[in-house]
Coordinates of C-alpha atoms in Angstrom, one line a residue:
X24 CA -21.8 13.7 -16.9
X25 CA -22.5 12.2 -13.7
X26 CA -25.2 14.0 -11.8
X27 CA -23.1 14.0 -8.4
X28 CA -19.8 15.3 -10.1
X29 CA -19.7 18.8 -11.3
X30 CA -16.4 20.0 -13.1
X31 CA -14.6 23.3 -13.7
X32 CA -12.0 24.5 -16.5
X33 CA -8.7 24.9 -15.0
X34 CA -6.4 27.8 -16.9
X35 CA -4.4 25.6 -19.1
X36 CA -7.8 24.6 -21.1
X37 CA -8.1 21.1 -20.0
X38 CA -11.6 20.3 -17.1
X39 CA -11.3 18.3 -14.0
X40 CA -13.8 17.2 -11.3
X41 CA -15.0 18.7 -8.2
X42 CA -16.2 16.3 -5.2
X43 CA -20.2 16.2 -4.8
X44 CA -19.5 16.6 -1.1
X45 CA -16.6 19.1 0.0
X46 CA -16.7 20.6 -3.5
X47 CA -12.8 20.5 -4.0
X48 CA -11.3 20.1 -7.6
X49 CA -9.1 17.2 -8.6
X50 CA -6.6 19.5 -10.4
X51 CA -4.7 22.8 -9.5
X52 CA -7.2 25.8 -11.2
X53 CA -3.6 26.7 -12.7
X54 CA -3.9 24.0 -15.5
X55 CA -4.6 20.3 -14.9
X56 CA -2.2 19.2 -17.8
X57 CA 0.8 21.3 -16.9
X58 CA 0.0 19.5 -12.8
X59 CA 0.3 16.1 -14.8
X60 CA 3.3 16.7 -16.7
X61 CA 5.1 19.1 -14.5
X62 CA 4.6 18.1 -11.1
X63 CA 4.3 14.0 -11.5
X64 CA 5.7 13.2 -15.1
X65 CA 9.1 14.9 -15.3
X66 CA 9.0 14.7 -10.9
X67 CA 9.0 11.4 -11.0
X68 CA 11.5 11.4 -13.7
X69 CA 9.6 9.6 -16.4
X70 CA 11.0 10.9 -19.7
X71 CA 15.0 10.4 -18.6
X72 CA 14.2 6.6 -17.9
X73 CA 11.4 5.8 -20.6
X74 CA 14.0 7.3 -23.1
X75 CA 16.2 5.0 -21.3
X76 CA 14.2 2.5 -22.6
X77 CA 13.4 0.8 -18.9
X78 CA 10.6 -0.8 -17.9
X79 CA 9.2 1.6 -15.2
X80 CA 6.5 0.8 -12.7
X81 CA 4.4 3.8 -11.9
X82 CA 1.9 3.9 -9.0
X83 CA -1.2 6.5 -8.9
X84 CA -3.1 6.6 -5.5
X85 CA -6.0 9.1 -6.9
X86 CA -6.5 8.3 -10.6
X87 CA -9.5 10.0 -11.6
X88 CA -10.5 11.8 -13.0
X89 CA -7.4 10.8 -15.1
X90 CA -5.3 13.3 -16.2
X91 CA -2.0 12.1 -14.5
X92 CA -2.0 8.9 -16.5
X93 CA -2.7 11.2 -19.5
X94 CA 0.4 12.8 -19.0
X95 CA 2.0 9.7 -18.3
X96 CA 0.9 7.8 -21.8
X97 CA 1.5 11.1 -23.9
X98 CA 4.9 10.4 -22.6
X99 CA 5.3 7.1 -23.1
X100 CA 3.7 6.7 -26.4
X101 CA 6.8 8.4 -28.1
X102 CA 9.7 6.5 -25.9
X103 CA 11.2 3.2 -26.0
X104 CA 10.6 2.4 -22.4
X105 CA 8.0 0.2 -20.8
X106 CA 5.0 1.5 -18.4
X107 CA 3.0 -0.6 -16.5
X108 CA 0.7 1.5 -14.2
X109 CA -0.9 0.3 -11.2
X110 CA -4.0 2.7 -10.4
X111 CA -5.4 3.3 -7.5
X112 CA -9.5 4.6 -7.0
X113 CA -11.9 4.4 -4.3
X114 CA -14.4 5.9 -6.7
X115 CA -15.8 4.7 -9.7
X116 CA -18.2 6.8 -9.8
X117 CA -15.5 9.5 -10.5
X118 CA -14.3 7.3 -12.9
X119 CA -17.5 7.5 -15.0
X120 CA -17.5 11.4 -14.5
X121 CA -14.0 11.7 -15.6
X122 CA -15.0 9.7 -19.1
X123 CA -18.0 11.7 -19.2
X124 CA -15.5 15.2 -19.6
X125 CA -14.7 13.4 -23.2
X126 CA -18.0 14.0 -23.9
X127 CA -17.6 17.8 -23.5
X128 CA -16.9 19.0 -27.1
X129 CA -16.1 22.6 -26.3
X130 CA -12.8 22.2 -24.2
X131 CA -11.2 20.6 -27.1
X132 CA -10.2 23.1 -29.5
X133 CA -8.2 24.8 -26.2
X134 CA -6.8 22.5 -24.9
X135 CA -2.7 21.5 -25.4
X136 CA -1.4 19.5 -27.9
X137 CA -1.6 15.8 -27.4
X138 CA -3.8 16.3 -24.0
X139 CA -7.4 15.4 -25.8
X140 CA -6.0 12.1 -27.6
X141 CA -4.4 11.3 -24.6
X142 CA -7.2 11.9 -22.3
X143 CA -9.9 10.2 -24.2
X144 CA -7.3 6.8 -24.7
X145 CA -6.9 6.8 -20.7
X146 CA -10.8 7.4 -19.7
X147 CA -11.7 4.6 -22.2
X148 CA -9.1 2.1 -20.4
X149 CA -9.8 3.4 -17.2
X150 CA -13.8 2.3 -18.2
X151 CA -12.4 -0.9 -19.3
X152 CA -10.3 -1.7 -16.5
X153 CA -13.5 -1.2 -13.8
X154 CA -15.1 -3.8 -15.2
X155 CA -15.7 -6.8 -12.9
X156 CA -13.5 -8.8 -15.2
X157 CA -11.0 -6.6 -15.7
X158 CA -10.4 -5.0 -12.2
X159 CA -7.0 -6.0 -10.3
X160 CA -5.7 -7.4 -14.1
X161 CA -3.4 -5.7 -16.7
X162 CA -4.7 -4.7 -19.8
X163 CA -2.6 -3.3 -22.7
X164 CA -3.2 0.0 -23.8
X165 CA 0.2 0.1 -25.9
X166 CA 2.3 -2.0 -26.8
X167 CA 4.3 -0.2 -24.1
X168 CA 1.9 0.7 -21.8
X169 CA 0.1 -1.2 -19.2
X170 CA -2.4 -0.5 -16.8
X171 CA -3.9 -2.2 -13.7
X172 CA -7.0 -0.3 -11.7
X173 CA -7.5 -1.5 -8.2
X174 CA -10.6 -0.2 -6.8
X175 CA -10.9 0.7 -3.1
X176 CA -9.3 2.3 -0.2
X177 CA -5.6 2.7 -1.1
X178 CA -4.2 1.8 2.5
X179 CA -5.8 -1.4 2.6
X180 CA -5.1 -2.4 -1.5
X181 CA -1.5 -1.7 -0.2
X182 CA -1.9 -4.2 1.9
X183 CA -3.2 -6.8 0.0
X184 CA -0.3 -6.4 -2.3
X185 CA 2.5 -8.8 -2.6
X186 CA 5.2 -7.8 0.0
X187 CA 7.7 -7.8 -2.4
X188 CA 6.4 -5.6 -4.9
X189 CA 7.8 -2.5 -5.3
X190 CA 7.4 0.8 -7.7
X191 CA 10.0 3.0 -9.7
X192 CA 7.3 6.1 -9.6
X193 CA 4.1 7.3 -7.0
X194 CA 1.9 10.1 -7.9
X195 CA 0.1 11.2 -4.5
X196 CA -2.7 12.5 -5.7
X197 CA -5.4 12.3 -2.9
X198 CA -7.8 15.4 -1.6
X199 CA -5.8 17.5 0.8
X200 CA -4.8 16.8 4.0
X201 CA -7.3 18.7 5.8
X202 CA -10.4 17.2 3.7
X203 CA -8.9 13.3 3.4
X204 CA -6.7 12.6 6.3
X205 CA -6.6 8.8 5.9
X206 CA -5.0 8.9 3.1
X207 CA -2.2 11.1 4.3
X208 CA -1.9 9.6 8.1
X209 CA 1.3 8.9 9.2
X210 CA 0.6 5.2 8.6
X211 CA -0.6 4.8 5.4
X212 CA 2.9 7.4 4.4
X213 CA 5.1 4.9 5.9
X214 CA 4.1 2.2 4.2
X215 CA 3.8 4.0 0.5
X216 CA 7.0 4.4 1.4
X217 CA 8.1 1.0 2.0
X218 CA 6.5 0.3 -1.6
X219 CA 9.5 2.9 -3.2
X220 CA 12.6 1.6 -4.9
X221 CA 15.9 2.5 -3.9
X222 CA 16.3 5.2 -6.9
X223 CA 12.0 5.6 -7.2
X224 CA 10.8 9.3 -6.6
X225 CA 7.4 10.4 -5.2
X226 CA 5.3 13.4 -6.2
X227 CA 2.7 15.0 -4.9
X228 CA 1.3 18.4 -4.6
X229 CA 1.3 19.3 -1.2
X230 CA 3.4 21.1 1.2
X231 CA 2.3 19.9 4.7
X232 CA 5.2 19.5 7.3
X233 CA 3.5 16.6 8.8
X234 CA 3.0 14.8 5.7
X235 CA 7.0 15.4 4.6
X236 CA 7.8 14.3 8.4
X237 CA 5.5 11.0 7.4
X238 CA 7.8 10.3 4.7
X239 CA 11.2 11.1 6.5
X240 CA 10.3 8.6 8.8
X241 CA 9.3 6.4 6.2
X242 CA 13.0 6.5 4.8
X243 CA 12.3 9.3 2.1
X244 CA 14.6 11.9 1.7
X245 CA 12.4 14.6 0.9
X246 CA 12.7 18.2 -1.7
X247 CA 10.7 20.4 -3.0
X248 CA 9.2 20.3 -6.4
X249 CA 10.0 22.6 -9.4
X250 CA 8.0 25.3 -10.5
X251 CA 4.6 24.3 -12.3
X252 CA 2.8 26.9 -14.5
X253 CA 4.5 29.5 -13.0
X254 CA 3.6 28.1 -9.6
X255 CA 5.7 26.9 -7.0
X256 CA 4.4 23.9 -4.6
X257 CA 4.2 20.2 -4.2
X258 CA 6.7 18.0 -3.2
X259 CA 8.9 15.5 -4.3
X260 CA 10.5 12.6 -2.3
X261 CA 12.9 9.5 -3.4
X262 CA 15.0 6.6 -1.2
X263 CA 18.6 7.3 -2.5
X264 CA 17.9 9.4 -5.6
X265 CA 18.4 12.8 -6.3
X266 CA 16.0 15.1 -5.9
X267 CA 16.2 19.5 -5.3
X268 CA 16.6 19.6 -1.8
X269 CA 14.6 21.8 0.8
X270 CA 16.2 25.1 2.4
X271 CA 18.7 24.0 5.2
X272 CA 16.3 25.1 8.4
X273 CA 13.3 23.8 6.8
X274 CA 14.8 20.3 6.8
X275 CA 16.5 20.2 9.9
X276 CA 13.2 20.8 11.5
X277 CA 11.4 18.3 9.6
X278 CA 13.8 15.8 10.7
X279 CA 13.4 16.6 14.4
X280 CA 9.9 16.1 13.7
X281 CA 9.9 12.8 11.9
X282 CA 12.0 11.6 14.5
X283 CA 9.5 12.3 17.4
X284 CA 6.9 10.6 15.0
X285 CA 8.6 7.7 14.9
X286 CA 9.3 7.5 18.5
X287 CA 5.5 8.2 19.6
X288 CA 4.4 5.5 17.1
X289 CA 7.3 2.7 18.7
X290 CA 9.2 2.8 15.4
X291 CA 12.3 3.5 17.4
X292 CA 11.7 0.9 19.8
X293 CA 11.2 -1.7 17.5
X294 CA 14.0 -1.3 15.1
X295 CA 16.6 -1.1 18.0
X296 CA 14.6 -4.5 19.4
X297 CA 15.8 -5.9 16.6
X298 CA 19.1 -4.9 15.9

């Protein structure tokens, strides 16, 4: 195990990490596994359109310590669908703690069916992918699953990215709002965003009103997310998709505030400058 990583067992069975510096854990204490599948497999809608058999483009901003894409090829293993998985990590050094909770024997023999296999297949291409070689490439880890790390900030690999590329799926999946603001500023929300398809969804687990106002004004029309574990939280977002929609007051006043985001930040001004 890393030395600056500790972990904790979350109360489906399966670990996750907890930052060296502000000591918060990767996973909801509730059961990292049911987070993965519940809140970003089936939000994102992963299972309908694998078993579709279409060729779905999944972005992760967070991937360590790697559970989410655990979820995500546990799903896709079985299906007739396509995965290529673009992963985003500022931290390698979380990667390399997040293989090192394979090493754990004593999890194991609790943990859900399919998560260990699943887990271990993920840390190993996560390990592969950091390499200098391998970073920024695809690498097969199925025949129909691929997987791409990019290492660094995830604002600013967004914007080395290709203009037109675009994603079918985004697990948000950063520290909270309160410990990791950059990476849910208004800003960086917008232009995630941008990055959705027209019938893409967006998961993540929080429930901040600025951060759902972010992603009205990025064009997102924005619902809650289903029960997870016998939780209730998290969000889910998509362009022109359907997803469970909010209580009637609740989104009336997040659309009054994403619309005085976007005029304090010229966004108003701009688009009617070029209409």
């Amino acid at each position: 195990m890393s030395p600056s990583w500790a972990w904790a067992m979350t109360a489906d069975g399966c670990p996750t990490l907890l930052h060296p510096g502000h000591g918060q854990a990767c996973h909801d204490s509730a059961g990292a596994w049911a987070e993965a599948q519940q809140l970003h497999v089936s939000g994102c809608d992963l299972p309908r359109r694998l078993l579709r058999g279409e060729r779905v483009r999944l972005l992760e901003v967070g991937a360590a310590p790697g559970w989410n894409l655990a979820a995500a090829f546990f799903m896709a293993r079985g299906l007739p669908g396509q995965l290529h998985v673009t992963a985003i990590e500022r931290s390698p050094e979380a990667l390399a703690a997040g293989a090192a909770l394979c090493e754990l024997g004593d999890w194991k023999a609790g943990a859900p069916f399919g998560a260990v296999e699943s887990y271990e297949a993920i840390s190993s291409a996560l390990l592969r992918a950091k390499s200098a070689d391998n970073v920024g490439r695809w690498i097969d880890v199925l025949p129909n699953f691929r997987l791409r790390l990019m290492l660094g900030e995830a604002r600013g690999v967004l914007e080395e990215m290709k203009e037109s590329e675009r994603f079918d799926a985004v697990f948000l999946d950063a520290f909270s709002p309160g410990i990791d603001p950059e990476s849910w500023s208004p800003g960086f929300l917008r232009a995630l965003a941008q990055r959705l398809d027209t019938m893409g969804r967006l998961s993540t687990f929080t429930v901040s009103q600025a951060v759902r106002a972010a992603l009205i004004s990025g064009g997102l029309n924005v619902g809650q997310a289903g029960c997870r574990s016998g939780r209730a939280g998290g969000t889910w977002a998509s362009r022109d998709g359907w997803i469970l929609p909010l209580e009637k007051r609740l989104s009336a006043k997040l659309k009054r505030r994403s619309q005085r985001l976007r005029a304090s930040e010229g966004w108003v001004q701009a688009a009617s400058h070029l209409d």
